[in-house]
Amino acid sequence: MPRIYIKKTNRTSIDEQEVKKAIIDIFNNVKSIEGASEFYNIKRQTLQSRIKEITAVTTKEDWLKKDSGQESEEEKPSFADKYAARQVFNVMEEQKLAEYIKNCSELHYGMNYEQIQELAFEYATRLGKDMPANWKLNGLAGIEWIRGFIGRQKNLSLRKPESTSLARAKGFNKVAVDDFFEKYTNVMEKGKFTARKIYNIDECGVTTVMKPVKIVAEKGKKQVGIATSAERGELVTFVGIINAAGGFLPPCHVYPRLRNPQEYLRDEYPDSLASGSKNGWMTPELFPVVIDHIIKIVKPTQEDNILLLLNNHD
């Protein structure tokens, strides 16, 4: 049986707006249930069931007041939500849950499926919701619920996060960004830099053994291998230097070697720089060498200087 059933006919399709108009006419004594059923072409049993659900939680007068537009849009749930069947949370409750999940992701503390299932169970328990028995047995929402929930929330999807250090997360805030652009604007007004004079420098770690992609193999086999140069690669730091006009300078490489790292520059781009450290990382001692490399190629002067943008290093 498929997890999400796709209807093959429109036999049970109901226009909820027509149902709403019929119930309003019935509550205002404009039509009887039979008359509204015939006029709006809706089954009498459907109208009776909907009216029973409404009167079980509120009065006719309060329901008519809520659906007359006198309440705010935030407080007013959708009409379809009032009659949602076999759904633990209503539309507004699911929207609040989705907003909380999105906020956690923006704060770099996103949740996986299992954590969301635990949160949904606690949320349903606090709200006193009627939930499936397996929720109470396992202490978390079912896998079918999480799949349906993600399917209903069009702005949420399962994503692979990028590792972000706490220092970077704290440093990227409105105050820091405003401070950067204030300084950047002042420097631009003072220097009148053109696009080819604005350089950005950044470094990236590259391993000598790439992560293997998924392959097709025999079912049931416990271990599947693929040939690589080694099981574990060595890290090489690549330092790229590019300007705002799209031009670039010969790159710099930091190899995990202290002796003769230039030997690894075979078939490399002309004038590329090779340096080395114990672990292949950029160090405070090597960074001035990169700056000298830029000066050597660009040849800036007091009258014709450049603007260099880089990460916030010590």
CSV table of N, CA and C in Angstrom, one decimal, residues 23-81:
chain,number,residue,atom,x,y,z
A,23,ILE,N,-23.5,25.8,5.5
A,23,ILE,CA,-23.6,25.8,6.9
A,23,ILE,C,-24.0,27.2,7.4
A,24,ILE,N,-23.5,28.2,6.8
A,24,ILE,CA,-23.9,29.6,7.1
A,24,ILE,C,-25.4,29.8,6.9
A,25,ASP,N,-25.9,29.3,5.8
A,25,ASP,CA,-27.3,29.5,5.5
A,25,ASP,C,-28.2,28.7,6.5
A,26,ILE,N,-27.7,27.5,6.9
A,26,ILE,CA,-28.4,26.7,7.9
A,26,ILE,C,-28.4,27.4,9.3
A,27,PHE,N,-27.3,27.9,9.7
A,27,PHE,CA,-27.2,28.6,11.0
A,27,PHE,C,-28.0,29.8,11.0
A,28,ASN,N,-28.1,30.5,9.9
A,28,ASN,CA,-28.9,31.8,9.8
A,28,ASN,C,-30.3,31.5,9.5
A,29,ASN,N,-30.7,30.2,9.5
A,29,ASN,CA,-32.1,29.8,9.3
A,29,ASN,C,-32.6,30.3,7.9
A,30,VAL,N,-31.7,30.4,7.0
A,30,VAL,CA,-32.1,30.8,5.6
A,30,VAL,C,-32.6,29.5,4.9
A,31,LYS,N,-31.9,28.4,5.2
A,31,LYS,CA,-32.3,27.1,4.5
A,31,LYS,C,-32.3,26.0,5.6
A,32,SER,N,-33.1,25.0,5.3
A,32,SER,CA,-33.0,23.8,6.2
A,32,SER,C,-31.8,23.0,5.7
A,33,ILE,N,-31.5,21.9,6.5
A,33,ILE,CA,-30.4,21.0,6.0
A,33,ILE,C,-30.8,20.4,4.7
A,34,GLU,N,-32.0,20.0,4.6
A,34,GLU,CA,-32.4,19.3,3.3
A,34,GLU,C,-32.4,20.3,2.1
A,35,GLY,N,-32.8,21.6,2.4
A,35,GLY,CA,-32.8,22.6,1.4
A,35,GLY,C,-31.4,23.0,1.0
A,36,ALA,N,-30.5,23.1,2.0
A,36,ALA,CA,-29.1,23.5,1.7
A,36,ALA,C,-28.4,22.3,0.9
A,37,SER,N,-28.8,21.1,1.3
A,37,SER,CA,-28.2,19.9,0.6
A,37,SER,C,-28.6,19.9,-0.9
A,38,GLU,N,-29.8,20.2,-1.1
A,38,GLU,CA,-30.3,20.2,-2.5
A,38,GLU,C,-29.7,21.4,-3.3
A,39,PHE,N,-29.7,22.6,-2.6
A,39,PHE,CA,-29.3,23.8,-3.3
A,39,PHE,C,-27.8,23.8,-3.7
A,40,TYR,N,-27.0,23.3,-2.7
A,40,TYR,CA,-25.5,23.3,-2.9
A,40,TYR,C,-25.0,22.0,-3.4
A,41,ASN,N,-25.9,21.0,-3.7
A,41,ASN,CA,-25.5,19.7,-4.2
A,41,ASN,C,-24.5,19.0,-3.3
A,42,ILE,N,-24.8,19.0,-2.0
A,42,ILE,CA,-24.0,18.4,-1.0
A,42,ILE,C,-24.8,17.4,-0.2
A,43,LYS,N,-24.2,16.2,0.1
A,43,LYS,CA,-25.0,15.2,0.8
A,43,LYS,C,-25.5,15.7,2.2
A,44,ARG,N,-26.7,15.3,2.5
A,44,ARG,CA,-27.2,15.7,3.8
A,44,ARG,C,-26.4,15.2,5.0
A,45,GLN,N,-25.9,13.9,4.8
A,45,GLN,CA,-25.1,13.3,5.9
A,45,GLN,C,-23.8,14.1,6.1
A,46,THR,N,-23.2,14.7,5.0
A,46,THR,CA,-22.0,15.5,5.1
A,46,THR,C,-22.3,16.7,5.9
A,47,LEU,N,-23.4,17.4,5.6
A,47,LEU,CA,-23.7,18.6,6.3
A,47,LEU,C,-24.0,18.3,7.8
A,48,GLN,N,-24.7,17.3,8.1
A,48,GLN,CA,-25.0,16.9,9.5
A,48,GLN,C,-23.7,16.6,10.2
A,49,SER,N,-22.8,15.9,9.6
A,49,SER,CA,-21.6,15.6,10.3
A,49,SER,C,-20.7,16.8,10.5
A,50,ARG,N,-20.7,17.7,9.6
A,50,ARG,CA,-19.9,19.0,9.8
A,50,ARG,C,-20.5,19.8,10.9
A,51,ILE,N,-21.8,19.9,10.9
A,51,ILE,CA,-22.5,20.7,11.9
A,51,ILE,C,-22.3,20.1,13.3
A,52,LYS,N,-22.3,18.8,13.4
A,52,LYS,CA,-22.1,18.1,14.7
A,52,LYS,C,-20.7,18.4,15.2
A,53,GLU,N,-19.7,18.4,14.3
A,53,GLU,CA,-18.3,18.7,14.7
A,53,GLU,C,-18.2,20.2,15.2
A,54,ILE,N,-18.9,21.1,14.6
A,54,ILE,CA,-18.8,22.5,15.0
A,54,ILE,C,-19.5,22.7,16.3
A,55,THR,N,-20.7,22.2,16.5
A,55,THR,CA,-21.4,22.4,17.8
A,55,THR,C,-20.8,21.7,18.9
A,56,ALA,N,-19.9,20.7,18.6
A,56,ALA,CA,-19.2,20.0,19.7
A,56,ALA,C,-18.1,20.8,20.4
A,57,VAL,N,-17.6,21.9,19.7
A,57,VAL,CA,-16.5,22.7,20.2
A,57,VAL,C,-16.9,24.1,20.4
A,58,THR,N,-18.0,24.6,19.8
A,58,THR,CA,-18.4,26.0,19.9
A,58,THR,C,-19.9,26.1,19.7
A,59,THR,N,-20.4,27.3,19.8
A,59,THR,CA,-21.8,27.6,19.5
A,59,THR,C,-22.0,28.1,18.1
A,60,LYS,N,-23.2,28.1,17.6
A,60,LYS,CA,-23.5,28.6,16.2
A,60,LYS,C,-23.1,30.0,16.1
A,61,GLU,N,-23.4,30.8,17.2
A,61,GLU,CA,-23.2,32.3,17.1
A,61,GLU,C,-21.7,32.6,17.1
A,62,ASP,N,-20.9,31.8,17.9
A,62,ASP,CA,-19.4,32.1,17.9
A,62,ASP,C,-18.8,31.6,16.5
A,63,TRP,N,-19.3,30.5,16.0
A,63,TRP,CA,-18.8,30.1,14.7
A,63,TRP,C,-19.1,31.1,13.6
A,64,LEU,N,-20.3,31.6,13.6
A,64,LEU,CA,-20.6,32.6,12.6
A,64,LEU,C,-19.8,33.9,12.7
A,65,LYS,N,-19.5,34.2,14.0
A,65,LYS,CA,-18.7,35.4,14.3
A,65,LYS,C,-17.3,35.2,13.7
A,66,LYS,N,-16.7,34.0,14.0
A,66,LYS,CA,-15.4,33.8,13.6
A,66,LYS,C,-15.2,33.8,12.0
A,67,ASP,N,-16.3,33.3,11.4
A,67,ASP,CA,-16.2,33.2,9.9
A,67,ASP,C,-16.8,34.4,9.2
A,68,SER,N,-17.0,35.5,10.0
A,68,SER,CA,-17.6,36.7,9.4
A,68,SER,C,-16.5,37.7,9.1
A,69,GLY,N,-15.2,37.3,9.5
A,69,GLY,CA,-14.1,38.2,9.2
A,69,GLY,C,-13.8,39.1,10.3
A,70,GLN,N,-14.4,39.0,11.5
A,70,GLN,CA,-14.2,39.9,12.7
A,70,GLN,C,-12.9,39.5,13.5
A,71,GLU,N,-12.3,38.4,13.2
A,71,GLU,CA,-11.1,38.0,13.9
A,71,GLU,C,-9.9,38.2,13.1
A,72,SER,N,-8.7,38.3,13.7
A,72,SER,CA,-7.5,38.5,12.9
A,72,SER,C,-7.2,37.3,12.1
A,73,GLU,N,-6.3,37.5,11.1
A,73,GLU,CA,-5.9,36.4,10.2
A,73,GLU,C,-5.1,35.4,10.9
A,74,GLU,N,-4.3,35.9,12.0
A,74,GLU,CA,-3.5,34.9,12.7
A,74,GLU,C,-4.3,34.0,13.6
A,75,GLU,N,-5.4,34.5,14.1
A,75,GLU,CA,-6.3,33.7,15.0
A,75,GLU,C,-7.2,32.8,14.2
A,76,LYS,N,-7.5,33.2,12.9
A,76,LYS,CA,-8.5,32.5,12.2
A,76,LYS,C,-7.9,31.3,11.4
A,77,PRO,N,-8.3,30.1,11.8
A,77,PRO,CA,-7.8,28.9,11.1
A,77,PRO,C,-8.5,28.8,9.8
A,78,SER,N,-7.9,28.0,8.9
A,78,SER,CA,-8.6,27.8,7.6
A,78,SER,C,-9.8,26.9,7.8
A,79,PHE,N,-10.8,27.0,6.8
A,79,PHE,CA,-12.0,26.3,7.0
A,79,PHE,C,-11.8,24.8,6.9
A,80,ALA,N,-10.8,24.4,6.0
A,80,ALA,CA,-10.5,23.0,5.8
A,80,ALA,C,-10.0,22.4,7.1
A,81,ASP,N,-9.3,23.2,7.9
A,81,ASP,CA,-8.7,22.7,9.1
A,81,ASP,C,-9.7,22.3,10.1
